[in-house]
Coordinates of C-alpha atoms in Angstrom, one line a residue:
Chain F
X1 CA 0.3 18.8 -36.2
X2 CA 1.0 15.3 -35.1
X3 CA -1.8 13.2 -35.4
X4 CA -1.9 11.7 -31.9
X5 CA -4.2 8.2 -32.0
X6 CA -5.5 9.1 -29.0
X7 CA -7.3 12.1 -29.7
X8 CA -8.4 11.2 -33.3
X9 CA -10.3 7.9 -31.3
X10 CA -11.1 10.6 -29.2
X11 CA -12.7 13.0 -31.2
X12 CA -14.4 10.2 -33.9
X13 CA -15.9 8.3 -31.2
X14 CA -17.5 10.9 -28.8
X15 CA -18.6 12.7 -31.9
X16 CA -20.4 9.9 -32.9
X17 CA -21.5 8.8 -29.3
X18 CA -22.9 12.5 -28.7
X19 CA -24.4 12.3 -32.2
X20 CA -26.9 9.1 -31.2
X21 CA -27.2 10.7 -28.0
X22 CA -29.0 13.9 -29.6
X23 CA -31.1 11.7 -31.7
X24 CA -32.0 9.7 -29.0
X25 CA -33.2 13.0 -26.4
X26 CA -35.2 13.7 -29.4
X27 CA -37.0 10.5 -29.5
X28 CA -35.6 9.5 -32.5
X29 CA -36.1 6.3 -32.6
X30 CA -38.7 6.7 -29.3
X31 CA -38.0 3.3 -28.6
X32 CA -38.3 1.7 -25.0
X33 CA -37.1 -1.1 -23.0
X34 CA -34.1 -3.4 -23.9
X35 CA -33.8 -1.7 -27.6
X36 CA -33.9 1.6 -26.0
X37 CA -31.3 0.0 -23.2
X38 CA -29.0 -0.8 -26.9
X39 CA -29.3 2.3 -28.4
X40 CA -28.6 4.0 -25.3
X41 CA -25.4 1.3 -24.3
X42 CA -24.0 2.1 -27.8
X43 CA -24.1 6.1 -27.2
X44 CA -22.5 5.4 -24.5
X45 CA -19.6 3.6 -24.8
X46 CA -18.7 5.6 -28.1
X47 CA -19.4 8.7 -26.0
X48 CA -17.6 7.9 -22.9
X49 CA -14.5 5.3 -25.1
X50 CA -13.6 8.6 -26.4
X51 CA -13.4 10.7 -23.8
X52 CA -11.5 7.6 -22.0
X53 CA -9.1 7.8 -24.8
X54 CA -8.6 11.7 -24.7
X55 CA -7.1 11.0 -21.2
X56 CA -4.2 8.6 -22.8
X57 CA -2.3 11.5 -24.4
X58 CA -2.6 13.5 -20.8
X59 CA 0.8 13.3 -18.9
X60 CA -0.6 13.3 -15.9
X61 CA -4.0 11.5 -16.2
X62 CA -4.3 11.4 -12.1
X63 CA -4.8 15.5 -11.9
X64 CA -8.2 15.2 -14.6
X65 CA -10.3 16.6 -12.2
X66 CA -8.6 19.9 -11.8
X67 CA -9.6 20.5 -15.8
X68 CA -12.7 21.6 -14.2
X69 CA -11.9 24.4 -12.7
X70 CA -10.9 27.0 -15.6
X71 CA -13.9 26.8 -17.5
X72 CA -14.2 30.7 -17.3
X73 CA -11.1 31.1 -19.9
X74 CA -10.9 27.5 -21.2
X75 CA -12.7 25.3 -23.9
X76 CA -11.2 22.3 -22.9
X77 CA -12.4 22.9 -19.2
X78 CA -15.9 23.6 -20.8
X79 CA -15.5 20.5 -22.5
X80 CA -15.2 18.8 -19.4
X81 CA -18.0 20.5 -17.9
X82 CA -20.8 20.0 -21.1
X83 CA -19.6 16.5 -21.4
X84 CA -20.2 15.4 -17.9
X85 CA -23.7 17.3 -17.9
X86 CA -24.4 15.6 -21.4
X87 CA -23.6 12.4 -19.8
X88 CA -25.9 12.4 -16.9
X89 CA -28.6 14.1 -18.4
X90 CA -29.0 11.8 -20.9
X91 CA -28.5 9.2 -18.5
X92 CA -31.8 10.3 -16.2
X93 CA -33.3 10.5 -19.5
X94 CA -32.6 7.2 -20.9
X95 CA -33.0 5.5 -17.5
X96 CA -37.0 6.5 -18.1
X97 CA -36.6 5.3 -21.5
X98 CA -35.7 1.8 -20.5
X99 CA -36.6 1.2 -17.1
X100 CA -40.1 3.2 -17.5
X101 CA -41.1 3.3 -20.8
X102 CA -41.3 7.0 -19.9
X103 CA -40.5 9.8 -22.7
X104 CA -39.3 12.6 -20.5
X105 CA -39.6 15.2 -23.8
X106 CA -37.7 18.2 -21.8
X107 CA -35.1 16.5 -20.3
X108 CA -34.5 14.6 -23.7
X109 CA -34.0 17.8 -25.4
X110 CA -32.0 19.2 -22.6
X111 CA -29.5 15.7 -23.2
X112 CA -29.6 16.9 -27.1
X113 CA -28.6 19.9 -26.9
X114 CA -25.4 19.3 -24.2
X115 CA -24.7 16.6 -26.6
X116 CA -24.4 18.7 -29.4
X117 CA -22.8 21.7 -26.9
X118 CA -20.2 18.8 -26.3
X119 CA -19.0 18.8 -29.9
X120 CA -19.4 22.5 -30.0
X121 CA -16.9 22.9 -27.2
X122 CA -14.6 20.4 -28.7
X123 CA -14.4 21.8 -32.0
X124 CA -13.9 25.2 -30.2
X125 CA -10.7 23.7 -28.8
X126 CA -9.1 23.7 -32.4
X127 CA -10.8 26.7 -34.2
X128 CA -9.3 29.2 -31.3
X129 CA -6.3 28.5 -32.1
X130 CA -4.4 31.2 -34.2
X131 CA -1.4 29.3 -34.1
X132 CA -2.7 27.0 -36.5
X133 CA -4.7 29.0 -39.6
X134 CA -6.1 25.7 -41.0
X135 CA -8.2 25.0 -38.0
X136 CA -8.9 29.1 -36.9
X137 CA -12.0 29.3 -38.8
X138 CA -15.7 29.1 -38.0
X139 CA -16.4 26.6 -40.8
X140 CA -14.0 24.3 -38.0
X141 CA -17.2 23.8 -35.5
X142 CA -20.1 23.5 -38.6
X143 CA -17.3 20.5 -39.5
X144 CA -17.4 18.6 -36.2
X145 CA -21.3 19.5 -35.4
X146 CA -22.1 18.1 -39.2
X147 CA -20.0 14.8 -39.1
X148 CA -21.6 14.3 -34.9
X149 CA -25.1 14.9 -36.6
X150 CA -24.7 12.7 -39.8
X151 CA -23.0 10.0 -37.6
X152 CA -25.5 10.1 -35.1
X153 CA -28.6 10.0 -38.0
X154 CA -26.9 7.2 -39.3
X155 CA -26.6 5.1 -36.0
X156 CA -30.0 6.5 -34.9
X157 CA -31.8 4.2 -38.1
X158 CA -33.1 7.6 -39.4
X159 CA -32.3 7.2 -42.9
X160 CA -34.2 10.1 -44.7
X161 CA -32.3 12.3 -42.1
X162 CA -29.1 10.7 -42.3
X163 CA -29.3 11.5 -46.5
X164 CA -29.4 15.2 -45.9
X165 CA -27.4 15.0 -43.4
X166 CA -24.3 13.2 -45.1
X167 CA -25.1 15.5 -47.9
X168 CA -24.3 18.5 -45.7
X169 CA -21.5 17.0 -44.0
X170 CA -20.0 16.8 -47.3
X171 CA -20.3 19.7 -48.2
X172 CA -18.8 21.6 -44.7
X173 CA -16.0 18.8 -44.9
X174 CA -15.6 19.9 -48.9
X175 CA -15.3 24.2 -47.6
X176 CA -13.2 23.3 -44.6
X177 CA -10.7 21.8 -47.5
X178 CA -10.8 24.4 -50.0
X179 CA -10.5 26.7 -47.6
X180 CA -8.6 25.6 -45.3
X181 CA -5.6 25.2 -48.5
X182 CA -5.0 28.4 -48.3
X183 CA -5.2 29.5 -45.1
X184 CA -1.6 29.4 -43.9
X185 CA -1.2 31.8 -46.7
X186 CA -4.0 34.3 -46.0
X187 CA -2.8 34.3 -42.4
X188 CA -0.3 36.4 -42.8
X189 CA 2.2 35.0 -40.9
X190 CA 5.3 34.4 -42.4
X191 CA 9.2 34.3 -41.5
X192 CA 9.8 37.6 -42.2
X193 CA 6.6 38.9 -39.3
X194 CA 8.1 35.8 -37.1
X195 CA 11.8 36.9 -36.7
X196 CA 10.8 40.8 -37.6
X197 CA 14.0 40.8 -39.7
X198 CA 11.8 41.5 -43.1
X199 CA 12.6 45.2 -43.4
X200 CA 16.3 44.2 -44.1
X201 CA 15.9 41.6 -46.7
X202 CA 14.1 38.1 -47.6
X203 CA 15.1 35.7 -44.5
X204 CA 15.7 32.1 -44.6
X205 CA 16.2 29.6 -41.9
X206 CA 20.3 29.1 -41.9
X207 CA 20.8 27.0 -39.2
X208 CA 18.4 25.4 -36.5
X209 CA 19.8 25.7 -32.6
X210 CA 20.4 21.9 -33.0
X211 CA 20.8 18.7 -34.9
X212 CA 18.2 16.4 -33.6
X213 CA 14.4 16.8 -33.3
X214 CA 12.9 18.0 -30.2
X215 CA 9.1 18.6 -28.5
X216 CA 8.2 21.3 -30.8
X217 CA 9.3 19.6 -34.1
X218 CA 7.9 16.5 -33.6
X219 CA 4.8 18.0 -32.2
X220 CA 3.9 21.0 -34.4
X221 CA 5.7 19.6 -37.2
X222 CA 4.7 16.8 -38.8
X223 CA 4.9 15.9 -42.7
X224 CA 4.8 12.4 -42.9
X225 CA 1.9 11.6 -45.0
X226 CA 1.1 14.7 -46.4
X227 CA 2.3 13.4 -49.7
X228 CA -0.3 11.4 -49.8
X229 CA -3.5 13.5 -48.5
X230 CA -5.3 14.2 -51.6
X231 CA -5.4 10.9 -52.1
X232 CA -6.2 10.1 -49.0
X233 CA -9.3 12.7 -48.9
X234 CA -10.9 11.1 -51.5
X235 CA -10.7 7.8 -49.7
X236 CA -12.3 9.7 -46.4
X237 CA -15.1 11.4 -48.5
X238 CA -16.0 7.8 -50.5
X239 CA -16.1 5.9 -47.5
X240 CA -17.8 8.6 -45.1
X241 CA -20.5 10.0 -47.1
X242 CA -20.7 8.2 -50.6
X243 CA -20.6 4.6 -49.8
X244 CA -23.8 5.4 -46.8
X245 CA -25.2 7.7 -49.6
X246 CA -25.0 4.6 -51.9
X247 CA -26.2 1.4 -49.3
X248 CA -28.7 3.9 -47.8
X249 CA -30.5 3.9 -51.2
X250 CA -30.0 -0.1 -51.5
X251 CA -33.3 -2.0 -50.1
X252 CA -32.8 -1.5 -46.6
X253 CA -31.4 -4.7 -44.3
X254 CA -29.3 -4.6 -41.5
X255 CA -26.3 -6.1 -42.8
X256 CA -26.4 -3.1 -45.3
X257 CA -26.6 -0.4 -42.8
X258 CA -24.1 -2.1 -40.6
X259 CA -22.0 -1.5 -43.4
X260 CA -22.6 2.1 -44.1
X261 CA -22.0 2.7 -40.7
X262 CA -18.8 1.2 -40.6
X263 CA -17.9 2.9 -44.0
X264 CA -18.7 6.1 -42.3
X265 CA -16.8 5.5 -38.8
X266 CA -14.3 4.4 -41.3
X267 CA -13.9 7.5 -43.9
X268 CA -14.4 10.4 -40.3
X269 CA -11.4 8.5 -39.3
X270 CA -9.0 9.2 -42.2
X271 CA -10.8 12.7 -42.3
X272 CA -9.5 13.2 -38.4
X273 CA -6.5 12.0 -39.4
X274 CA -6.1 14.3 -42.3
X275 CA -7.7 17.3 -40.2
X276 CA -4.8 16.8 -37.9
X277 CA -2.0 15.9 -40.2
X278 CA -2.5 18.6 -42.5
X279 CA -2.9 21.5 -39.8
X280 CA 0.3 23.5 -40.4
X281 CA 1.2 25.5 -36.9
X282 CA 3.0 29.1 -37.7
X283 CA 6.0 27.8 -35.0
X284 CA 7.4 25.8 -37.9
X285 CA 8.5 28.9 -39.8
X286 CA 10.9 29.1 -37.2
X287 CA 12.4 25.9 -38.0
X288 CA 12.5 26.5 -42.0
X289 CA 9.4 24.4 -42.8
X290 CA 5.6 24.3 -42.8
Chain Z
X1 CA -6.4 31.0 -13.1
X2 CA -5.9 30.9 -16.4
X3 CA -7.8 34.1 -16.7
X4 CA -5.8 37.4 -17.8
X5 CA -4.6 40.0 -15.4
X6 CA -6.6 43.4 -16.9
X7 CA -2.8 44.9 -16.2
X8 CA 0.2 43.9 -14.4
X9 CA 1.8 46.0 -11.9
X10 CA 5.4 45.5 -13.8
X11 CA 6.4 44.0 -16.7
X12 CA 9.5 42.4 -16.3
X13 CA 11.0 41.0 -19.6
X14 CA 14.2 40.8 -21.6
X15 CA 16.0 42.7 -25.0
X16 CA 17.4 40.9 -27.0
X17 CA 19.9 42.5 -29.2
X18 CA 19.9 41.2 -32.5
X19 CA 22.9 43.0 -34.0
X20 CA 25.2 41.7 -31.4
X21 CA 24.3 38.7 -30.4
X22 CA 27.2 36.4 -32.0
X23 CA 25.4 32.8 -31.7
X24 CA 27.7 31.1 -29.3
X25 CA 24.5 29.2 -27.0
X26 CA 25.9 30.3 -23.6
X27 CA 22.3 31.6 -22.9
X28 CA 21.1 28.4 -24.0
X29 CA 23.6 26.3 -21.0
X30 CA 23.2 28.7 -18.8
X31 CA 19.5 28.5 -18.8
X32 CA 19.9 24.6 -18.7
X33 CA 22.0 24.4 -16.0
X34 CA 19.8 27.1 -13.7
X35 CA 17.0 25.3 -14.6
X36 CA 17.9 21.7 -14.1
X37 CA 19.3 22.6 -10.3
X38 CA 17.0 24.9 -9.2
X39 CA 13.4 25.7 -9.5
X40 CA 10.5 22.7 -10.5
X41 CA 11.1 19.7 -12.6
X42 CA 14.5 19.2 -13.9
X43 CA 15.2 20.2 -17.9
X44 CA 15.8 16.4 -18.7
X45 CA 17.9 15.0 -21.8
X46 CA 16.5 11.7 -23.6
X47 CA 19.3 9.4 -25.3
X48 CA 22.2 12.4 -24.2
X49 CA 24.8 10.2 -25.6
X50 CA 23.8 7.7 -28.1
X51 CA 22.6 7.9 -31.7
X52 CA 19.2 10.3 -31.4
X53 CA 19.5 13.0 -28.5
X54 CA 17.1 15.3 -27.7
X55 CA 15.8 16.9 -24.4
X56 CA 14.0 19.8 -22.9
X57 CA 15.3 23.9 -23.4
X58 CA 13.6 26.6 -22.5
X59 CA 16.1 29.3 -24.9
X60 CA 17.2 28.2 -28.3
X61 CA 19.2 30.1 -30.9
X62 CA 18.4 29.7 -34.3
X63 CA 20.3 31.2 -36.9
X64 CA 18.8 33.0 -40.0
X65 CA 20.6 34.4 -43.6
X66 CA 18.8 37.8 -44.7
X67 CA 19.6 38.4 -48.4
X68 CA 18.8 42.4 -48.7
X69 CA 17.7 43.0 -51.9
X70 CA 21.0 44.4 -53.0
X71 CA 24.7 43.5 -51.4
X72 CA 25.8 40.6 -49.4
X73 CA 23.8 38.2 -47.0
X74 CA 23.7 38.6 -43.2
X75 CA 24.0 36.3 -41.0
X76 CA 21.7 36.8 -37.5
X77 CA 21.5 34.8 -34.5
X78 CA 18.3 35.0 -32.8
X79 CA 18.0 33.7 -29.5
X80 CA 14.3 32.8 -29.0
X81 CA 12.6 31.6 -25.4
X82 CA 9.2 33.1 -23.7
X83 CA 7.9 36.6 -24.9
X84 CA 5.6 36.6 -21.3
X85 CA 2.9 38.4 -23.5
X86 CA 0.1 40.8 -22.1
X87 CA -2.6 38.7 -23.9
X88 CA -1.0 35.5 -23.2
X89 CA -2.8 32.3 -25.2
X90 CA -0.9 29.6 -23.4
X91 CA -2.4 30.8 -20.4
X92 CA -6.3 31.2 -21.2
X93 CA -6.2 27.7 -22.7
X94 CA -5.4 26.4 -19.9
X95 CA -8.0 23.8 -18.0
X96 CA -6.4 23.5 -14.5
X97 CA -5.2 26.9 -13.7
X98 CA -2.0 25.5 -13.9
X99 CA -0.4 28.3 -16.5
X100 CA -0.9 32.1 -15.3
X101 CA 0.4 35.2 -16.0
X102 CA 1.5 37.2 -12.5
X103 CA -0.5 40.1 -11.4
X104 CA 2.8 41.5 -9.5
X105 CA 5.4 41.2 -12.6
X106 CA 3.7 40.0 -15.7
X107 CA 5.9 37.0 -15.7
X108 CA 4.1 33.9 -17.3
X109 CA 4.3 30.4 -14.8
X110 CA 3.5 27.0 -14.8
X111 CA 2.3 25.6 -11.8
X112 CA 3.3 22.3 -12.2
X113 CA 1.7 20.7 -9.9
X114 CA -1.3 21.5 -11.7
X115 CA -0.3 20.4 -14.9
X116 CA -1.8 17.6 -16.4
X117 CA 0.6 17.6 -19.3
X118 CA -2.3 17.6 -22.2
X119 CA 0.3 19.7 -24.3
X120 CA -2.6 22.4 -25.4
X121 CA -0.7 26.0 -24.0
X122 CA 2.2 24.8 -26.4
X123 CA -0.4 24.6 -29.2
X124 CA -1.5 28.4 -28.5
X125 CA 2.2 29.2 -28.3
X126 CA 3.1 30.9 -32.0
X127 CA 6.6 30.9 -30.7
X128 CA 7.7 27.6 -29.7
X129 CA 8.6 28.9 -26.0
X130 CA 6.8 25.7 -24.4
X131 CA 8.2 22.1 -24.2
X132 CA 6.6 19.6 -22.3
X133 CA 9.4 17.4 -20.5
X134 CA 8.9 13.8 -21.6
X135 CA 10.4 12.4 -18.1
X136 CA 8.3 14.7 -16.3
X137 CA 5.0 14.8 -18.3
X138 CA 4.9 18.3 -17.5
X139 CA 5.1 21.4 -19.4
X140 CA 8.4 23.4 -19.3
X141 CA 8.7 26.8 -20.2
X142 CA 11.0 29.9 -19.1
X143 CA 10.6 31.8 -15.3
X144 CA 12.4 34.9 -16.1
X145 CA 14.7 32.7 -13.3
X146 CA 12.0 34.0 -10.7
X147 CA 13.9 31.8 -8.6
X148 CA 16.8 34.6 -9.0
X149 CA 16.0 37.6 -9.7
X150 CA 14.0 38.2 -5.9
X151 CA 16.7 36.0 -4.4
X152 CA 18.4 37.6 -1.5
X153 CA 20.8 34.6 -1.1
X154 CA 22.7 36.0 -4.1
X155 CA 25.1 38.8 -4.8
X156 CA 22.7 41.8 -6.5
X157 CA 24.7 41.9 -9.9
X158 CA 23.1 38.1 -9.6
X159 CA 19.7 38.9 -9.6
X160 CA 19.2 39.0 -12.8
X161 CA 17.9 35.8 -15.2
X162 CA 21.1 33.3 -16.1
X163 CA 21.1 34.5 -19.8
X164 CA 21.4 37.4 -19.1
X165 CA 24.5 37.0 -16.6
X166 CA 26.0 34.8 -18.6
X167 CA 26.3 36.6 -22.2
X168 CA 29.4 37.3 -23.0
X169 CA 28.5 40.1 -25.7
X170 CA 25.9 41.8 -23.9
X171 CA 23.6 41.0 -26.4
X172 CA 20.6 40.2 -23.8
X173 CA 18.8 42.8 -21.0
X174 CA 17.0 42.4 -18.4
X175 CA 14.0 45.1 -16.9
X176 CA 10.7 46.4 -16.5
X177 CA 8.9 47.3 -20.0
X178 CA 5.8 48.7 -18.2
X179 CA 8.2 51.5 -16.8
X180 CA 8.8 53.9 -19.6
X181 CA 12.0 55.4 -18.0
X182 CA 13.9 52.2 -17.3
X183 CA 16.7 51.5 -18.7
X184 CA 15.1 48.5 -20.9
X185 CA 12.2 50.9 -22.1
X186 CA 14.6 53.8 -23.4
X187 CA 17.1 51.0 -25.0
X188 CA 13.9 49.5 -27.3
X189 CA 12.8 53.2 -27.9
X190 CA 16.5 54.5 -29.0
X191 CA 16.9 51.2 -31.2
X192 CA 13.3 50.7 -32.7
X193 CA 12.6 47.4 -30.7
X194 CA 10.3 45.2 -32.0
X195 CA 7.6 42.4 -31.5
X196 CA 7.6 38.9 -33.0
X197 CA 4.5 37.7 -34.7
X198 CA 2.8 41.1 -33.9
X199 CA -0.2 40.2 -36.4
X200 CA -1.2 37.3 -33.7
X201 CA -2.0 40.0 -31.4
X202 CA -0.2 38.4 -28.7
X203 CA 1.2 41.5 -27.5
X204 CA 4.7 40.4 -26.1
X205 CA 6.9 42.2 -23.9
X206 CA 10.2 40.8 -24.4
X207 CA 11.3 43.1 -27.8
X208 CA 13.9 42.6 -30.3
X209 CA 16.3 45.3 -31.5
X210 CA 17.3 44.6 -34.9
X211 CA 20.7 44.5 -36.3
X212 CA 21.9 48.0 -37.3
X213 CA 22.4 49.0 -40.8
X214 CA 26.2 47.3 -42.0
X215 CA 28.8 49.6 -43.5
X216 CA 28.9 50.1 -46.8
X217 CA 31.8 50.7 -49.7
X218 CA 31.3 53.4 -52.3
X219 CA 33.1 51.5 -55.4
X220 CA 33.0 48.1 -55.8
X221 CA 36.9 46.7 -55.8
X222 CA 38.7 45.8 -52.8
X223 CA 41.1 48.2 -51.5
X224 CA 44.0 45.8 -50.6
X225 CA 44.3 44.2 -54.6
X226 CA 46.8 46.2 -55.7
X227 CA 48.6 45.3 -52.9
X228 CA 48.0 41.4 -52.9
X229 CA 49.1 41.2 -56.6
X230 CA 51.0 38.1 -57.1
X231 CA 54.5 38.7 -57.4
X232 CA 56.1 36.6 -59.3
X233 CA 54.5 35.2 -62.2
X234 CA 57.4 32.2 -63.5
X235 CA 58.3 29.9 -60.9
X236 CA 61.7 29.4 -60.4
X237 CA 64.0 27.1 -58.6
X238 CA 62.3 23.4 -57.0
X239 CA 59.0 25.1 -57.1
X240 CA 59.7 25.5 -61.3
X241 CA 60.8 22.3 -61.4
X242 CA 57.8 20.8 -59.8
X243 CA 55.6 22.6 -62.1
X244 CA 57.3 21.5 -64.7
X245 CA 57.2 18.2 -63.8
X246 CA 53.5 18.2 -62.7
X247 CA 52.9 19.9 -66.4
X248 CA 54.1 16.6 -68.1
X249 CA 51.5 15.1 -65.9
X250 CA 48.3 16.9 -66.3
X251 CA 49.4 19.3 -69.3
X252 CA 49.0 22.3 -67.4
X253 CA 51.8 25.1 -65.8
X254 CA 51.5 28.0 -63.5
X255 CA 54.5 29.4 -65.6
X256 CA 54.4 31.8 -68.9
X257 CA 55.3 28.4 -70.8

C-alpha cells in the first residue's frame, strides 16, 4: 500500500496525543495549573495535528462532516465520532485540572477510555480489511493500542510504566512481523482463486490492459523500499523501544528523556511507514505482482 | 447508507464469457465514452498525450497465459470492472453514505456528492473496480450505465450497459442473477459460471464462464507435413548461384554440396 505522509503523521501523532491523554484522565501525572495546562496543550496538538493531517489525503476535505453520519457500518465514521467525544471530554476534564485544580476522577477515566477507544477505532480501520492479509488480524489493534500506551507513558514522565510498556509494545510490534510475513500466503488468495482460471492450468499475468500506471497500481501497489525493510525494522525497533529502554535506565534528566521521546516518535514513524509499505493488497495479483 | 440491503429485489449484473472474449478493449471505450458524457463526474485522462498517461476506467482487460499441466498455453482475456456483490465491502466502509448498494436492483453507486474522496471503499475492493478520479477527487466506479438501461429516451435494444452493446463477440451479458429463469441465470448454470475471489466472501453477482475445454489431436505430428515437404532440395538457376556465392562468404550452402 502506498505510504501516504499524511496518514502515517496521522496515525503517529494522534496515537501519541490519545496516549498522554489516557494518562492524563488517569491522573497520571495529577498535576494542576500551568504544568497541567502543558501536558494537556501537548496532548492536544499531537491529538488534534493528526487528525488535521488525516484530512490532507481527503479529496474533498469541505464534505468532513458528513463522515459522521455512517457510524452504524463504518470505523472510520466511528473514528470521527470517538475522537470528537475523546476530545471534549478530556477537554472538560482538563479545564478542572488547570483552571480549578479540580481532579474530576470519573470524567478523567471516561477521557481515557475514548482516548484509547480512538486508537481502537483507528486500528479497526486497517485490520477489517481482507483485502490486505498483513493488516486483517487482531494482533493489528493490540499493535496501535501498545505503541498509543507506551508513547503516552513515555510523554506522561511515568517511567516504571513506560518500561513495561515499551517492553510489550515490542513484543506486539515483533508478532505483528512474524506474522504478518506470512500472511499473504496463509490467506489463500492467489491468481488462480482471483481470475477462477486455476482448474485449467497454473495462470500468469500476460499482459496488463495498459502500459502506464494508473489509481490502483500506484495505490495498492507499491514496492519501493521494500528492499530495504528488514533493515529498516531494525532501525524502527532501536530507536522506538531500545534507545527509551536504554536512557530510561540512565540517571534521569530532562534532556535524557527528551531524547527517548524523540527516539521513540522517531522509530513509530519508520514502523508506520513500514506497516504501510509492506501491506501487500490481494488486487495486485491481478496486475502480476505483490 | 452504507449499511447492506438484507436482499435486493433484483440483481442486475453482467456474464462475462471467458472463452470468447477476444481482447480487443471496445468494452473498455465504450464504457469511457458513456461515462465521460453522461452520468456524474467525467472519466478524466492525466498527461493523454505526452510522455506518462494515465487516467480513470471503470472496465479493464487484462490478459492472462494458463499453462495446463500438459499441452500448449492459452491465452484468456478477462475483462474485469464492478462485481456489484451481495455483501459489498466498499460500501459498509463507507463514512458518508456516499457508496450504497440499491435496495431495487442490487446495483452498487457512488453518490458523489457525498464523497469525500478519502480512497478507503477502493481499499475494501479485492478487485480493483474503484478508481478515484484525480481531477475530480472523487471516487469512480461502474453504474451498470443506470443512466441507460431505465432510459426511455433510447431505442430498447439500447437499454442495456455500453459494454455490453458494444461487444463485437458477444462475449459480455446483461440480466437479472436473482431470477433463476432469466436468461443470464440459465447461461451461468449451463456453463458452470463462476465467482472471482470467492474465499473473500464477497459474494459477487456478476459471474464468469470459463473458457471451454480446447480441441485436442490424438497423435502428436501435424497433418499437413507431408504435404509441406520442401521440394526441391539443390537450388538451381540465380537462386544456386547466389548460394553459391553466399557459401564462399560464410562457408555454408542450402545445396547437397
Amino acid at each position: 500500500m502506498h505510504p501516504a505522509p499524511s496518514v502515517i503523521l496521522f496515525t503517529t501523532l494522534s496515537g501519541l496525543g490519545f496516549g498522554l491523554l489516557a494518562f492524563l484522565g488517569l491522573g497520571m501525572p495529577g498535576s494542576t495549573g500551568w504544568v497541567a495546562f502543558a501536558f494537556f496543550a501537548i496532548a492536544y496538538g499531537l491529538a488534534v495535528g493528526g487528525l488535521l493531517a488525516s484530512t490532507f489525503h481527503l479529496g474533498h476535505p469541505e464534505r468532513a462532516l458528513k463522515a459522521f453520519t455512517q457510524w452504524r457500518s463504518s470505523w472510520l465514521s466511528r473514528e470521527a465520532w470517538v475522537s470528537v467525544a475523546a476530545l471534549l471530554v478530556m477537554g472538560l476534564y482538563g479545564a478542572g485540572r488547570v483552571f480549578l485544580g479540580a481532579h474530576w476522577a470519573p470524567l478523567g477515566l471516561l477521557g481515557a477510555a475514548l482516548s484509547l477507544a480512538t486508537v481502537l477505532t483507528t486500528s479497526m480501520i486497517y485490520t477489517q480489511l481482507k483485502t490486505v492479509p498483513r493488516w486483517n488480524t487482531a494482533l493489528t489493534p493490540i499493535l496501535f493500542l501498545t505503541f498509543s500506551l507506551a508513547g503516552g507513558a513515555l510523554l506522561a514522565g511515568q517511567i516504571d510504566i513506560a518500561r513495561v510498556l515499551l517492553a510489550v509494545a515490542a513484543a506486539a510490534q515483533l508478532a505483528w512481523w512474524v506474522r504478518g510475513d506470512g500472511a499473504f500466503e496463509k490467506s489463500g488468495t492467489t491468481l488462480a482463486s482471483a481470475t477462477g482460471l486455476g482448474p485449467i492450468g497454473t495462470p500468469r499475468a500476460f499482459e496488463p490492459p495498459h502500459t502506464g500506471p494508473n489509481y490502483l497500481t500506484r495505490e495498492m501497489i507499491f514496492v519501493v523500499g521494500r528492499a530495504h525493510a528488514k533493515l529498516l525494522r531494525l532501525v524502527a525497533a532501536i530507536l522506538a523501544f531500545a534507545a527509551p529502554l536504554v536512557l530510561l535506565s540512565l540517571p534521569f534528566s530532562h534532556g535524557l528523556a527528551a531524547l527517548a521521546v524523540l527516539g521513540h516518535l522517531a522509530g513509530v514513524f519508520v514502523s508506520r511507514w513500514l506497516f504501510f509499505a509492506e501491506a501487500e493488497h490481494v488486487v495486485g495479483l491481478y496486475y502480476g505482482k505483490r | 447508507m452504507t449499511l447492506l440491503p438484507d436482499r435486493t429485489e433484483k440483481k442486475l449484473g453482467l456474464v462475462i464469457d471467458l472463452d470468447t472474449c477476444v481482447g480487443c478493449h471496445a468494452c473498455v471505450v465504450s464504457c469511457k465514452g458513456w461515462n465521460t458524457e453522461n452520468y456524474g463526474a467525467p472519466l478524466s485522462d492525466q498527461d493523454p498525450y505526452g510522455a506518462d498517461p494515465s487516467g480513470t476506467f471503470l472496465n479493464r482487460v487484462h490478459s492472462y497465459e494458463v499453462q495446463p499441466e500438459t499441452g500448449p498455453a492459452q491465452l484468456i482475456h478477462f475483462p474485469k470492472s464492478c462485481l456489484h456483490c451481495d455483501d459489498a465491502p466498499c460500501a459498509t466502509v463507507c463514512p458518508t453514505g456516499a457508496s450504497y448498494k440499491r435496495v431495487e436492483d442490487g446495483i452498487v453507486l457512488v453518490n458523489e456528492a457525498d464523497c469525500i474522496g478519502c480512497g478507503l471503499c477502493a481499499w475494501a475492493c479485492p478487485y480493483g473496480a474503484r478508481e478515484m478520479d484525480a481531477a475530480e477527487k472523487v471516487m469512480k466506479k461502474c453504474t451498470l450505465c443506470v443512466d441507460r438501461i431505465y432510459n426511455d429516451n433510447l431505442p430498447e435494444e439500447d437499454r442495456v450497459p455500453a459494454c455490453v452493446r458494444t461487444c463485437p463477440s458477444g462475449a459480455r451479458h446483461f440480466g437479472d442473477l436473482g431470477d433463476p429463469d432469466s436468461d443470464v441465470s440459465q447461461l451461468v448454470a449451463a456453463r458452470g459460471g463462476m465467482d472471482l475471489m470467492p474465499e473473500l466472501g464477497t459474494k459477487p453477482v456478476n459471474k464468469y464462464l470459463p473458457p471451454r475445454p480446447k480441441d485436442g489431436l490424438d497423435r502428436d505430428i501435424d497433418v499437413l507435413a507431408p504435404w509441406l515437404a520442401p521440394v526441391a532440395e539443390d537450388p538451381k538457376g540465380f537462386l544456386g548461384w547466389l548460394d553459391r556465392a553466399l557459401g564462399k562468404i560464410d562457408g555454408k550452402t542450402t545445396g547437397g554440396r
